[in-house]
Amino acid sequence: MKKYDDGGWNPYLAGALVGLLAIASVGITGQFLGASTTFVRAAAAIEQTVLPERVSNNEYYQSNAPRFDWQGMVLVGILLGAAIAAWHDRSFKREAVPPMWADRFGSNIWKRGGVAFVGGIFAMFGARLADGCPSGHGLSGLMQLSVSGFISLVFFFTGGLIVANLLYKGESAS
Amino acid sequence: MTLLYGLLTGVVFGFLLQKGRVLRYEKQLGALRLIDMTIIKFMMSAILVGMIGIYLLQDFGMEVLNLKPTILGANIIGGLLFGIGWGLFGLCPGTSLGALGEGRWHALFGIVGMLLGAAIYAALHPLMSATVLTWGDLGQITLPETLGVSHWIVIVIMLAGVIALFRWFERIKL
């Protein structure tokens, strides 16, 4: 396998520490990790600047109002925390196209960007329909042994496996 | 105060995601192409630790569980759509922000796509409520409840199964 590694911590250890973080968060504030609801709130905030009536008439936006809540702050924190960690071990890198993608499809930014953009649309539509993403359903759902978490995670991977193997079909893994 | 806890939680989460090196397109596609199991190791470790702690809190009477409803149609169709998008984008809602934090600015294309995906979902939510969200609505259920066994039995089986999976990953050097 082509190595794209540059060190980092043991993933079992880093993951276990996330488990402790999740317990602390639930114990102290009652909040479970999640990410995708914030994208609805952000979309509502953006749409409100152009079409305010659409937002106030939309039932889904009313139950996910455009405001900054705990989860929104988590997402800001993730960006900061990742920046701090990258600065700490000098793994920060300005990257326009992921190396694995570039090896297969070339380093055209717009080709990569276009596919990522379309992927983002599907991913968020699906996450909102399923009512969660790998954080909300995957981490938080499975920690609670929720049936919805198990089912969603299985289908997240099913969809992802199909697409990834179509994209990289014929590419040697070793 | 809740917002401050959110920021703090996010910073630690983002730091650990970066140190575990799971914010990379290569790691996410690596798992979907079955050539690098880093994100599975990270995620399942978090879940194993988290589920023990969450159920200890619950057994101590804290009533922390906050389950997402199990709706077969939504979890399956939404899950597949998410997976397709995930395979194309190569990052998920939470990790996209972290990837941006460590300089992988191509994540922005997918982030903009996800905002659009959220807006499209909000517009189509009434249609989804009348259809997919009614298909197989089983309510807020956990696996142990459904099986009619103690949650500790499910936890012990999950621990044993996932640890066996980890050992297998290490043996075949995935």
Coordinates of C-alpha atoms in Angstrom, one line a residue:
Chain A
M1 CA 0.0 0.0 0.0
K2 CA 1.2 3.5 -0.8
K3 CA 1.9 5.2 2.5
Y4 CA 0.4 8.6 3.1
D5 CA 1.3 8.5 6.8
D6 CA 3.3 11.1 8.7
G7 CA 3.2 9.8 12.2
G8 CA 0.5 10.8 14.6
W9 CA -0.8 9.0 17.6
N10 CA -2.0 5.4 17.9
P11 CA -5.6 5.5 16.6
Y12 CA -6.8 3.2 19.4
L13 CA -5.5 5.6 22.0
A14 CA -6.8 8.8 20.3
G15 CA -10.1 7.1 19.8
A16 CA -10.3 5.9 23.4
L17 CA -9.6 9.5 24.6
V18 CA -12.6 10.7 22.4
G19 CA -14.7 8.1 24.3
L20 CA -13.7 9.7 27.6
L21 CA -14.4 13.1 26.2
A22 CA -17.9 11.9 25.1
I23 CA -18.6 10.5 28.6
A24 CA -17.4 13.8 30.2
S25 CA -19.6 15.8 27.9
V26 CA -22.7 13.7 28.5
G27 CA -22.0 13.6 32.3
I28 CA -21.4 17.4 32.6
T29 CA -23.7 19.0 30.1
G30 CA -25.9 16.1 28.8
Q31 CA -24.7 16.8 25.3
F32 CA -23.9 14.1 22.8
L33 CA -21.4 14.7 20.0
G34 CA -22.9 15.5 16.6
A35 CA -22.2 17.7 13.7
S36 CA -24.8 17.7 10.9
T37 CA -27.6 19.7 12.6
T38 CA -25.3 22.7 12.6
F39 CA -25.2 22.7 8.8
V40 CA -29.0 23.1 8.8
R41 CA -28.7 26.0 11.2
A42 CA -26.0 27.6 9.1
A43 CA -27.9 27.0 5.8
A44 CA -30.9 28.7 7.5
A45 CA -28.7 31.7 8.5
I46 CA -27.4 32.1 5.0
E47 CA -30.9 31.7 3.4
Q48 CA -32.3 34.2 5.8
T49 CA -30.1 36.9 4.4
V50 CA -31.6 36.4 0.9
L51 CA -35.0 34.9 1.4
P52 CA -36.1 35.5 5.0
E53 CA -39.8 34.5 4.3
R54 CA -38.7 31.1 3.1
V55 CA -36.9 30.4 6.4
S56 CA -39.7 31.6 8.6
N57 CA -42.2 29.5 6.6
N58 CA -40.1 26.4 6.6
E59 CA -41.1 24.0 9.3
Y60 CA -37.6 22.2 9.3
Y61 CA -35.8 25.5 9.7
Q62 CA -38.1 26.5 12.5
S63 CA -37.2 23.3 14.5
N64 CA -33.5 23.9 13.6
A65 CA -33.4 27.7 13.9
P66 CA -30.4 29.7 12.7
R67 CA -28.6 30.2 16.0
F68 CA -25.3 29.3 17.5
D69 CA -25.7 26.4 20.0
W70 CA -23.5 23.9 21.8
Q71 CA -23.0 21.9 18.6
G72 CA -22.1 24.9 16.5
M73 CA -19.4 25.7 19.1
V74 CA -18.1 22.1 18.9
L75 CA -17.6 22.5 15.1
V76 CA -15.7 25.8 15.6
G77 CA -13.7 24.0 18.3
I78 CA -12.9 21.1 16.0
L79 CA -11.4 23.5 13.5
L80 CA -9.3 25.2 16.2
G81 CA -8.3 21.9 17.9
A82 CA -7.1 20.4 14.6
A83 CA -5.2 23.6 13.8
I84 CA -3.5 23.5 17.3
A85 CA -2.6 19.8 16.9
A86 CA -1.3 20.3 13.4
W87 CA 0.8 23.2 14.6
H88 CA 2.0 21.2 17.5
D89 CA 3.6 18.4 15.4
R90 CA 4.1 20.5 12.3
S91 CA 1.7 18.5 10.1
F92 CA -0.2 21.5 8.9
K93 CA -0.1 21.5 5.2
R94 CA -1.9 23.7 2.7
E95 CA -3.3 21.1 0.4
A96 CA -5.5 21.9 -2.7
V97 CA -6.0 18.3 -3.8
P98 CA -5.7 15.1 -1.6
P99 CA -2.6 13.1 -2.7
M100 CA -4.6 9.8 -3.1
W101 CA -7.0 11.6 -5.4
A102 CA -4.2 13.3 -7.3
D103 CA -2.5 9.9 -8.0
R104 CA -5.6 8.6 -9.6
F105 CA -7.4 11.6 -11.1
G106 CA -4.7 14.3 -11.4
S107 CA -4.2 17.5 -9.6
N108 CA -6.9 19.7 -11.2
I109 CA -8.5 21.6 -8.3
W110 CA -11.8 22.1 -10.0
K111 CA -12.2 18.5 -10.9
R112 CA -11.6 17.5 -7.3
G113 CA -13.7 20.4 -6.0
G114 CA -16.6 19.6 -8.2
V115 CA -16.8 16.0 -7.1
A116 CA -16.4 17.0 -3.5
F117 CA -19.1 19.6 -3.9
V118 CA -21.6 17.1 -5.3
G119 CA -20.5 14.6 -2.6
G120 CA -21.2 17.2 0.0
I121 CA -24.8 17.7 -1.3
F122 CA -25.5 14.0 -1.2
A123 CA -23.8 13.5 2.2
M124 CA -25.8 16.2 4.0
F125 CA -29.1 15.4 2.4
G126 CA -28.6 11.8 3.5
A127 CA -27.4 12.8 7.0
R128 CA -30.5 14.9 7.5
L129 CA -32.8 12.3 6.2
A130 CA -31.2 9.6 8.4
D131 CA -31.1 12.2 11.2
G132 CA -27.4 12.0 11.9
C133 CA -23.9 11.6 10.5
P134 CA -20.9 9.4 11.7
S135 CA -20.7 11.6 14.8
G136 CA -24.4 11.7 15.8
H137 CA -25.4 8.2 14.6
G138 CA -22.0 6.5 14.6
L139 CA -20.3 7.7 17.8
S140 CA -23.2 8.9 19.9
G141 CA -25.7 6.4 18.5
L142 CA -23.5 3.3 19.0
M143 CA -22.4 4.4 22.5
Q144 CA -26.0 4.3 23.5
L145 CA -26.5 1.0 21.6
S146 CA -29.3 2.8 19.6
V147 CA -30.7 0.6 16.8
S148 CA -30.8 3.7 14.5
G149 CA -27.1 4.1 15.1
F150 CA -26.3 0.5 14.1
I151 CA -28.5 0.6 11.0
S152 CA -27.3 4.0 9.8
L153 CA -23.6 3.2 10.3
V154 CA -24.0 0.0 8.3
F155 CA -25.5 1.9 5.4
F156 CA -23.1 4.8 5.6
F157 CA -20.3 2.3 5.0
T158 CA -22.3 0.4 2.3
G159 CA -22.8 3.5 0.2
G160 CA -19.2 4.6 0.8
L161 CA -17.7 1.2 0.0
I162 CA -19.6 1.1 -3.3
V163 CA -18.6 4.6 -4.4
A164 CA -15.0 4.3 -3.3
N165 CA -14.5 1.0 -5.1
L166 CA -16.1 2.4 -8.3
L167 CA -13.8 5.4 -8.1
Y168 CA -10.7 3.5 -7.6
K169 CA -11.6 0.4 -9.5
G170 CA -8.5 -1.4 -10.9
E171 CA -6.2 0.7 -8.8
S172 CA -3.8 -1.6 -7.0
A173 CA -4.1 -1.4 -3.3
S174 CA -0.5 -2.6 -2.7
Chain B
M1 CA -21.7 28.5 29.7
T2 CA -23.1 25.7 27.5
L3 CA -21.4 27.4 24.6
L4 CA -18.1 27.5 26.4
Y5 CA -18.4 23.8 27.1
G6 CA -19.1 23.3 23.4
L7 CA -16.0 25.1 22.4
L8 CA -13.9 23.3 24.8
T9 CA -15.3 19.9 23.8
G10 CA -14.7 20.8 20.2
V11 CA -11.1 21.8 20.7
V12 CA -10.3 18.6 22.4
F13 CA -12.2 16.5 19.9
G14 CA -10.5 18.3 17.0
F15 CA -7.1 17.9 18.6
L16 CA -7.7 14.1 19.0
L17 CA -9.1 13.7 15.5
Q18 CA -6.0 15.4 14.1
K19 CA -3.6 13.4 16.3
G20 CA -5.3 10.2 15.3
R21 CA -4.9 11.3 11.6
V22 CA -8.5 10.6 10.8
L23 CA -9.1 14.0 9.2
R24 CA -7.4 13.0 5.9
Y25 CA -9.1 12.1 2.7
E26 CA -6.6 9.2 2.4
K27 CA -7.7 7.7 5.8
Q28 CA -11.4 8.0 5.0
L29 CA -11.1 6.5 1.5
G30 CA -8.5 4.1 2.8
A31 CA -11.2 2.6 5.1
L32 CA -13.8 2.6 2.3
R33 CA -11.3 0.9 -0.1
L34 CA -10.5 -1.6 2.7
I35 CA -6.8 -0.8 2.7
D36 CA -6.3 1.3 5.9
M37 CA -8.5 0.8 8.9
T38 CA -7.3 3.8 10.9
I39 CA -10.7 5.5 11.1
I40 CA -12.4 2.3 12.1
K41 CA -9.9 1.7 14.9
F42 CA -10.3 5.3 16.1
M43 CA -14.1 5.3 15.9
M44 CA -14.7 1.8 17.4
S45 CA -12.3 2.6 20.3
A46 CA -14.2 5.8 21.1
I47 CA -17.5 3.8 21.0
L48 CA -16.2 1.0 23.3
V49 CA -15.0 3.4 25.9
G50 CA -18.0 5.7 25.5
M51 CA -20.7 3.0 25.8
I52 CA -19.3 1.7 29.1
G53 CA -19.2 5.2 30.6
I54 CA -22.6 6.2 29.2
Y55 CA -24.3 3.1 30.6
L56 CA -22.5 3.5 34.0
L57 CA -23.9 7.1 34.1
Q58 CA -27.3 5.7 33.2
D59 CA -27.2 3.0 35.8
F60 CA -26.3 5.5 38.4
G61 CA -29.6 7.2 37.7
M62 CA -28.5 10.1 35.5
E63 CA -31.0 9.4 32.7
V64 CA -28.5 10.5 30.1
L65 CA -29.7 8.5 27.1
N66 CA -30.9 10.7 24.2
L67 CA -31.8 8.4 21.4
K68 CA -32.5 9.2 17.8
P69 CA -35.6 7.4 16.5
T70 CA -35.2 4.3 14.5
I71 CA -37.0 4.8 11.2
L72 CA -36.0 2.0 8.8
G73 CA -36.7 3.9 5.6
A74 CA -34.9 7.1 6.7
N75 CA -31.9 5.3 8.3
I76 CA -31.4 3.1 5.3
I77 CA -32.1 5.5 2.4
G78 CA -30.5 8.4 4.2
G79 CA -27.6 6.2 5.3
L80 CA -27.0 5.1 1.7
L81 CA -27.2 8.7 0.3
F82 CA -24.8 9.8 3.0
G83 CA -22.4 7.0 2.1
I84 CA -22.5 7.9 -1.6
G85 CA -21.7 11.5 -0.8
W86 CA -19.0 10.5 1.7
G87 CA -17.3 8.3 -0.9
L88 CA -17.2 11.2 -3.3
F89 CA -16.3 13.9 -0.8
G90 CA -14.0 11.8 1.3
L91 CA -14.8 13.6 4.6
C92 CA -17.8 13.8 6.8
P93 CA -19.5 16.8 8.5
G94 CA -17.4 16.8 11.6
T95 CA -14.1 15.9 10.0
S96 CA -14.5 18.4 7.2
L97 CA -14.0 21.3 9.6
G98 CA -11.0 19.6 11.2
A99 CA -9.4 19.0 7.7
L100 CA -9.8 22.7 7.1
G101 CA -8.1 23.3 10.4
E102 CA -5.0 21.4 9.4
G103 CA -4.7 23.2 6.1
R104 CA -6.6 20.8 3.8
W105 CA -8.5 23.7 2.3
H106 CA -10.1 21.5 -0.4
A107 CA -12.6 20.5 2.3
L108 CA -14.3 23.9 1.6
F109 CA -15.8 22.6 -1.6
G110 CA -17.6 19.8 0.2
I111 CA -18.5 22.1 3.1
V112 CA -20.3 24.4 0.6
G113 CA -21.9 21.4 -0.9
M114 CA -23.1 20.2 2.5
L115 CA -24.7 23.6 3.2
L116 CA -26.5 23.4 -0.1
G117 CA -27.5 19.8 0.8
A118 CA -29.0 21.0 4.1
A119 CA -31.0 23.7 2.3
I120 CA -32.3 21.2 -0.2
Y121 CA -33.3 18.8 2.6
A122 CA -35.1 21.6 4.4
A123 CA -37.1 22.4 1.3
L124 CA -38.0 18.7 0.8
H125 CA -38.6 17.9 4.4
P126 CA -42.4 18.1 4.1
L127 CA -42.2 15.5 1.3
M128 CA -39.9 13.3 3.3
S129 CA -42.2 13.6 6.4
A130 CA -45.1 12.2 4.3
T131 CA -43.1 9.4 2.8
V132 CA -39.7 8.1 3.9
L133 CA -40.0 9.2 7.5
T134 CA -43.1 7.1 7.9
W135 CA -41.6 3.9 6.5
G136 CA -40.8 1.5 9.4
D137 CA -40.9 4.0 12.3
L138 CA -39.9 1.9 15.4
G139 CA -39.4 4.9 17.7
Q140 CA -36.5 5.4 20.1
I141 CA -35.2 1.9 20.7
T142 CA -31.9 0.4 21.8
L143 CA -30.5 -3.0 20.8
P144 CA -30.6 -4.5 24.4
E145 CA -34.3 -3.4 24.7
T146 CA -35.2 -4.9 21.4
L147 CA -33.4 -8.2 22.3
G148 CA -34.9 -8.2 25.7
V149 CA -31.5 -8.6 27.5
S150 CA -29.4 -6.5 29.9
H151 CA -27.4 -3.8 28.2
W152 CA -24.3 -5.2 29.9
I153 CA -24.7 -8.4 27.9
V154 CA -24.7 -6.4 24.7
I155 CA -21.8 -4.3 25.9
V156 CA -19.7 -7.4 26.7
I157 CA -20.5 -9.0 23.4
M158 CA -19.6 -5.8 21.5
L159 CA -16.3 -5.5 23.5
A160 CA -15.3 -9.1 22.6
G161 CA -16.3 -8.7 19.0
V162 CA -14.6 -5.4 18.3
I163 CA -11.4 -6.4 20.1
A164 CA -11.3 -9.6 18.0
L165 CA -11.7 -7.4 14.9
F166 CA -8.9 -5.2 16.1
R167 CA -6.6 -8.2 16.6
W168 CA -7.4 -9.4 13.1
F169 CA -6.7 -5.9 11.7
E170 CA -3.3 -6.0 13.4
R171 CA -2.6 -9.5 12.3
I172 CA -3.2 -8.8 8.6
K173 CA -1.6 -5.3 9.0
L174 CA -4.6 -3.3 7.8

